[in-house]
């Protein structure tokens, strides 16, 4: 039985990924900051709930202890992420960008990913087929920077996620560690402005979460294949 943890999974892409992986036979731990919403979502899906705030060391340590006591971890999906907008809902461009906005976005999207990955490495290393999926974005691509989206903090955070993916993949060659672009999916993160469904967006996350030991690693992909860095 494959045991999978998904961060930020009480709604959106994380929730749909949990649903699909449960259907594929995984034992899924649904990680969420809010206990009530997380527990309700887990009960609806048939997942196991674990309280997990990626910005909090104690919360992450408690989640590690829970999964270790229950037998370990095979697949980690780093899905939790935020985008910060102005009080009026506008995307924050370069002219309005502040260090505080960058810090807030990086705290979840980058430092949170590192905090969770680092904490769960000992459990992943014990797995026979460890997998890490980092949810990135097409906006992370330096090759395609400047195409449309005027924001800075969110794309920069996902570019950092891509670098982390490459370096972790090099450091842990037995693990399959990849960054994925789910596509412009209608979720709370983008105020449901996305043009595809969570079912469509979760497809590449689910696919990469089920890689075998011979699967690719250190990649940056969407449902159609590799993306330019």
mmCIF file of C-alpha atoms in Angstrom:
data_model
loop_
_atom_site.group_PDB
_atom_site.id
_atom_site.type_symbol
_atom_site.label_atom_id
_atom_site.label_comp_id
_atom_site.label_asym_id
_atom_site.label_seq_id
_atom_site.Cartn_x
_atom_site.Cartn_y
_atom_site.Cartn_z
ATOM 1 C CA UNK A 1 0.000 0.000 0.000
ATOM 2 C CA UNK A 2 1.360 3.410 -1.015
ATOM 3 C CA UNK A 3 1.073 6.120 1.635
ATOM 4 C CA UNK A 4 0.770 9.661 0.310
ATOM 5 C CA UNK A 5 0.714 13.054 2.022
ATOM 6 C CA UNK A 6 -0.739 16.076 0.219
ATOM 7 C CA UNK A 7 -0.292 19.540 1.698
ATOM 8 C CA UNK A 8 -3.040 22.131 1.339
ATOM 9 C CA UNK A 9 -5.502 19.429 0.354
ATOM 10 C CA UNK A 10 -8.821 20.436 1.875
ATOM 11 C CA UNK A 11 -9.878 22.115 -1.405
ATOM 12 C CA UNK A 12 -8.892 22.766 -5.004
ATOM 13 C CA UNK A 13 -6.137 20.813 -6.716
ATOM 14 C CA UNK A 14 -5.000 19.133 -3.509
ATOM 15 C CA UNK A 15 -8.500 17.868 -2.785
ATOM 16 C CA UNK A 16 -8.950 16.500 -6.306
ATOM 17 C CA UNK A 17 -5.495 14.903 -6.215
ATOM 18 C CA UNK A 18 -6.428 13.196 -2.961
ATOM 19 C CA UNK A 19 -9.654 11.893 -4.472
ATOM 20 C CA UNK A 20 -7.889 10.472 -7.507
ATOM 21 C CA UNK A 21 -5.061 8.852 -5.571
ATOM 22 C CA UNK A 22 -7.476 7.247 -3.123
ATOM 23 C CA UNK A 23 -9.298 5.800 -6.133
ATOM 24 C CA UNK A 24 -5.936 4.488 -7.361
ATOM 25 C CA UNK A 25 -5.404 2.648 -4.088
ATOM 26 C CA UNK A 26 -3.227 5.053 -2.112
ATOM 27 C CA UNK A 27 -3.643 5.654 1.590
ATOM 28 C CA UNK A 28 -3.870 9.446 1.530
ATOM 29 C CA UNK A 29 -3.159 11.833 4.362
ATOM 30 C CA UNK A 30 -4.945 15.080 3.687
ATOM 31 C CA UNK A 31 -2.899 17.925 5.139
ATOM 32 C CA UNK A 32 -4.599 21.215 5.965
ATOM 33 C CA UNK A 33 -4.084 24.126 8.351
ATOM 34 C CA UNK A 34 -7.710 24.371 9.426
ATOM 35 C CA UNK A 35 -8.716 21.376 11.508
ATOM 36 C CA UNK A 36 -12.468 21.587 10.897
ATOM 37 C CA UNK A 37 -12.241 22.063 7.123
ATOM 38 C CA UNK A 38 -9.483 19.507 6.777
ATOM 39 C CA UNK A 39 -11.219 16.851 8.846
ATOM 40 C CA UNK A 40 -14.481 17.385 6.961
ATOM 41 C CA UNK A 41 -12.769 17.079 3.568
ATOM 42 C CA UNK A 42 -10.892 13.963 4.653
ATOM 43 C CA UNK A 43 -14.059 12.307 5.903
ATOM 44 C CA UNK A 44 -15.848 13.053 2.629
ATOM 45 C CA UNK A 45 -13.030 11.529 0.588
ATOM 46 C CA UNK A 46 -12.109 8.592 2.782
ATOM 47 C CA UNK A 47 -8.686 10.103 3.497
ATOM 48 C CA UNK A 48 -6.861 10.424 6.796
ATOM 49 C CA UNK A 49 -6.620 13.966 8.115
ATOM 50 C CA UNK A 50 -3.426 15.433 9.517
ATOM 51 C CA UNK A 51 -3.230 19.029 10.711
ATOM 52 C CA UNK A 52 -0.380 20.631 8.796
ATOM 53 C CA UNK A 53 0.607 24.277 8.573
ATOM 54 C CA UNK A 54 3.646 24.406 6.293
ATOM 55 C CA UNK A 55 4.757 27.689 7.886
ATOM 56 C CA UNK A 56 4.919 26.228 11.405
ATOM 57 C CA UNK A 57 7.756 23.989 12.611
ATOM 58 C CA UNK A 58 5.744 22.436 15.437
ATOM 59 C CA UNK A 59 2.832 21.591 13.146
ATOM 60 C CA UNK A 60 5.126 19.930 10.614
ATOM 61 C CA UNK A 61 6.975 17.991 13.325
ATOM 62 C CA UNK A 62 3.667 16.720 14.725
ATOM 63 C CA UNK A 63 2.606 15.580 11.242
ATOM 64 C CA UNK A 64 5.886 13.691 10.823
ATOM 65 C CA UNK A 65 5.328 11.957 14.150
ATOM 66 C CA UNK A 66 1.808 10.964 13.118
ATOM 67 C CA UNK A 67 2.867 9.410 9.828
ATOM 68 C CA UNK A 68 5.897 7.729 11.351
ATOM 69 C CA UNK A 69 3.708 6.104 14.014
ATOM 70 C CA UNK A 70 1.307 4.944 11.297
ATOM 71 C CA UNK A 71 4.025 3.308 9.212
ATOM 72 C CA UNK A 72 5.813 5.910 7.114
ATOM 73 C CA UNK A 73 5.517 7.823 3.846
ATOM 74 C CA UNK A 74 6.052 6.970 0.180
ATOM 75 C CA UNK A 75 4.778 10.004 -1.723
ATOM 76 C CA UNK A 76 4.883 13.676 -0.751
ATOM 77 C CA UNK A 77 2.871 16.169 -2.785
ATOM 78 C CA UNK A 78 3.919 19.730 -1.949
ATOM 79 C CA UNK A 79 0.725 21.418 -3.081
ATOM 80 C CA UNK A 80 0.143 24.177 -0.507
ATOM 81 C CA UNK A 81 0.636 27.598 -2.044
ATOM 82 C CA UNK A 82 -0.606 31.174 -1.954
ATOM 83 C CA UNK A 83 -0.784 34.252 -4.140
ATOM 84 C CA UNK A 84 -1.046 37.676 -2.483
ATOM 85 C CA UNK A 85 -3.071 40.437 -4.145
ATOM 86 C CA UNK A 86 -3.863 44.045 -3.282
ATOM 87 C CA UNK A 87 -6.833 44.813 -0.988
ATOM 88 C CA UNK A 88 -8.834 45.527 -4.141
ATOM 89 C CA UNK A 89 -7.959 42.173 -5.690
ATOM 90 C CA UNK A 90 -5.424 43.443 -8.217
ATOM 91 C CA UNK A 91 -2.299 41.478 -9.072
ATOM 92 C CA UNK A 92 0.709 43.157 -7.464
ATOM 93 C CA UNK A 93 3.159 44.193 -10.164
ATOM 94 C CA UNK A 94 6.760 45.310 -9.927
ATOM 95 C CA UNK A 95 5.915 48.951 -9.174
ATOM 96 C CA UNK A 96 3.801 48.025 -6.145
ATOM 97 C CA UNK A 97 5.876 45.074 -4.947
ATOM 98 C CA UNK A 98 7.187 45.234 -1.376
ATOM 99 C CA UNK A 99 9.524 43.054 0.622
ATOM 100 C CA UNK A 100 6.625 42.155 2.901
ATOM 101 C CA UNK A 101 4.632 40.744 -0.024
ATOM 102 C CA UNK A 102 7.618 38.712 -1.205
ATOM 103 C CA UNK A 103 8.224 37.435 2.317
ATOM 104 C CA UNK A 104 4.604 36.366 2.774
ATOM 105 C CA UNK A 105 4.488 34.448 -0.512
ATOM 106 C CA UNK A 106 7.889 32.826 -0.049
ATOM 107 C CA UNK A 107 7.030 31.788 3.519
ATOM 108 C CA UNK A 108 4.421 29.352 2.216
ATOM 109 C CA UNK A 109 5.497 28.582 -1.341
ATOM 110 C CA UNK A 110 9.240 28.207 -0.784
ATOM 111 C CA UNK A 111 10.186 28.027 2.893
ATOM 112 C CA UNK A 112 7.106 25.913 3.613
ATOM 113 C CA UNK A 113 8.066 23.468 0.893
ATOM 114 C CA UNK A 114 11.597 23.229 2.252
ATOM 115 C CA UNK A 115 10.336 22.845 5.817
ATOM 116 C CA UNK A 116 8.010 19.985 4.900
ATOM 117 C CA UNK A 117 10.398 18.226 2.540
ATOM 118 C CA UNK A 118 13.297 18.392 4.989
ATOM 119 C CA UNK A 119 11.149 17.102 7.843
ATOM 120 C CA UNK A 120 9.802 14.131 5.875
ATOM 121 C CA UNK A 121 13.094 13.129 4.222
ATOM 122 C CA UNK A 122 13.874 10.456 6.841
ATOM 123 C CA UNK A 123 10.510 8.765 6.201
ATOM 124 C CA UNK A 124 10.849 9.049 2.432
ATOM 125 C CA UNK A 125 14.315 7.533 2.532
ATOM 126 C CA UNK A 126 12.872 4.421 4.184
ATOM 127 C CA UNK A 127 10.352 3.944 1.364
ATOM 128 C CA UNK A 128 10.988 1.387 -1.358
ATOM 129 C CA UNK A 129 9.829 3.862 -4.027
ATOM 130 C CA UNK A 130 9.881 7.436 -2.693
ATOM 131 C CA UNK A 131 8.300 10.194 -4.776
ATOM 132 C CA UNK A 132 8.056 13.950 -4.309
ATOM 133 C CA UNK A 133 5.815 16.130 -6.471
ATOM 134 C CA UNK A 134 6.277 19.890 -6.198
ATOM 135 C CA UNK A 135 3.379 21.879 -7.604
ATOM 136 C CA UNK A 136 4.945 24.657 -9.651
ATOM 137 C CA UNK A 137 3.555 26.859 -12.430
ATOM 138 C CA UNK A 138 4.209 27.797 -16.033
ATOM 139 C CA UNK A 139 4.857 31.271 -14.614
ATOM 140 C CA UNK A 140 8.061 29.877 -13.095
ATOM 141 C CA UNK A 141 9.685 29.599 -16.510
ATOM 142 C CA UNK A 142 12.389 32.180 -17.085
ATOM 143 C CA UNK A 143 12.253 31.326 -20.782
ATOM 144 C CA UNK A 144 8.637 32.470 -20.903
ATOM 145 C CA UNK A 145 8.823 35.310 -18.365
ATOM 146 C CA UNK A 146 6.840 38.386 -19.242
ATOM 147 C CA UNK A 147 4.073 36.596 -21.098
ATOM 148 C CA UNK A 148 0.837 38.017 -19.731
ATOM 149 C CA UNK A 149 0.890 37.782 -15.933
ATOM 150 C CA UNK A 150 2.321 41.000 -14.414
ATOM 151 C CA UNK A 151 2.881 39.705 -10.891
ATOM 152 C CA UNK A 152 6.317 39.129 -9.394
ATOM 153 C CA UNK A 153 6.132 37.334 -6.039
ATOM 154 C CA UNK A 154 4.208 34.244 -7.139
ATOM 155 C CA UNK A 155 6.267 33.512 -10.288
ATOM 156 C CA UNK A 156 9.516 34.135 -8.388
ATOM 157 C CA UNK A 157 8.439 31.718 -5.676
ATOM 158 C CA UNK A 158 7.687 29.014 -8.231
ATOM 159 C CA UNK A 159 11.013 29.606 -10.000
ATOM 160 C CA UNK A 160 12.608 28.936 -6.621
ATOM 161 C CA UNK A 161 10.522 25.756 -6.345
ATOM 162 C CA UNK A 162 11.949 24.619 -9.678
ATOM 163 C CA UNK A 163 15.519 25.127 -8.483
ATOM 164 C CA UNK A 164 14.749 23.282 -5.252
ATOM 165 C CA UNK A 165 13.322 20.427 -7.307
ATOM 166 C CA UNK A 166 16.477 20.090 -9.392
ATOM 167 C CA UNK A 167 18.817 20.246 -6.425
ATOM 168 C CA UNK A 168 16.835 17.800 -4.279
ATOM 169 C CA UNK A 169 16.627 15.415 -7.230
ATOM 170 C CA UNK A 170 20.415 15.534 -7.607
ATOM 171 C CA UNK A 171 20.964 15.029 -3.881
ATOM 172 C CA UNK A 172 18.544 12.091 -3.587
ATOM 173 C CA UNK A 173 18.868 10.063 -6.810
ATOM 174 C CA UNK A 174 16.812 7.164 -5.450
ATOM 175 C CA UNK A 175 13.786 9.446 -5.154
ATOM 176 C CA UNK A 176 11.630 10.598 -8.062
ATOM 177 C CA UNK A 177 11.378 14.371 -7.488
ATOM 178 C CA UNK A 178 9.657 16.563 -10.079
ATOM 179 C CA UNK A 179 8.006 19.955 -10.478
ATOM 180 C CA UNK A 180 4.639 20.020 -12.227
ATOM 181 C CA UNK A 181 2.531 22.689 -13.897
ATOM 182 C CA UNK A 182 -1.161 21.866 -13.470
ATOM 183 C CA UNK A 183 -2.279 24.622 -15.839
ATOM 184 C CA UNK A 184 -4.465 27.670 -15.300
ATOM 185 C CA UNK A 185 -6.991 25.985 -13.046
ATOM 186 C CA UNK A 186 -10.011 27.633 -11.458
ATOM 187 C CA UNK A 187 -9.264 27.602 -7.703
ATOM 188 C CA UNK A 188 -9.470 29.942 -4.729
ATOM 189 C CA UNK A 189 -5.830 30.895 -5.353
ATOM 190 C CA UNK A 190 -6.739 32.769 -8.551
ATOM 191 C CA UNK A 191 -10.264 33.671 -7.418
ATOM 192 C CA UNK A 192 -11.594 31.027 -9.803
ATOM 193 C CA UNK A 193 -10.383 32.964 -12.835
ATOM 194 C CA UNK A 194 -8.657 29.851 -14.220
ATOM 195 C CA UNK A 195 -9.821 28.359 -17.488
ATOM 196 C CA UNK A 196 -9.702 24.661 -16.658
ATOM 197 C CA UNK A 197 -11.244 22.434 -13.990
ATOM 198 C CA UNK A 198 -9.537 20.897 -10.996
ATOM 199 C CA UNK A 199 -10.079 17.517 -12.643
ATOM 200 C CA UNK A 200 -7.992 18.668 -15.599
ATOM 201 C CA UNK A 201 -5.387 20.381 -13.436
ATOM 202 C CA UNK A 202 -4.854 17.436 -11.111
ATOM 203 C CA UNK A 203 -4.075 15.049 -13.961
ATOM 204 C CA UNK A 204 -0.326 15.742 -14.099
ATOM 205 C CA UNK A 205 -0.012 15.800 -10.310
ATOM 206 C CA UNK A 206 -1.672 12.401 -10.050
ATOM 207 C CA UNK A 207 0.426 10.994 -12.894
ATOM 208 C CA UNK A 208 3.722 12.099 -11.364
ATOM 209 C CA UNK A 209 2.673 10.948 -7.891
ATOM 210 C CA UNK A 210 2.434 7.406 -9.245
ATOM 211 C CA UNK A 211 5.907 7.178 -10.772
ATOM 212 C CA UNK A 212 7.860 3.982 -10.303
ATOM 213 C CA UNK A 213 11.556 3.751 -9.383
ATOM 214 C CA UNK A 214 12.524 3.986 -13.056
ATOM 215 C CA UNK A 215 10.485 7.134 -13.712
ATOM 216 C CA UNK A 216 11.936 10.545 -14.549
ATOM 217 C CA UNK A 217 13.339 12.844 -11.898
ATOM 218 C CA UNK A 218 14.462 16.461 -11.718
ATOM 219 C CA UNK A 219 11.932 17.493 -14.355
ATOM 220 C CA UNK A 220 9.553 20.398 -14.927
ATOM 221 C CA UNK A 221 6.467 19.188 -16.781
ATOM 222 C CA UNK A 222 2.838 19.713 -17.586
ATOM 223 C CA UNK A 223 0.314 17.236 -18.941
ATOM 224 C CA UNK A 224 1.804 17.513 -22.438
ATOM 225 C CA UNK A 225 5.442 17.007 -21.440
ATOM 226 C CA UNK A 226 8.592 18.923 -20.446
ATOM 227 C CA UNK A 227 8.465 22.708 -20.114
ATOM 228 C CA UNK A 228 11.234 25.227 -20.870
ATOM 229 C CA UNK A 229 13.058 26.396 -17.787
#
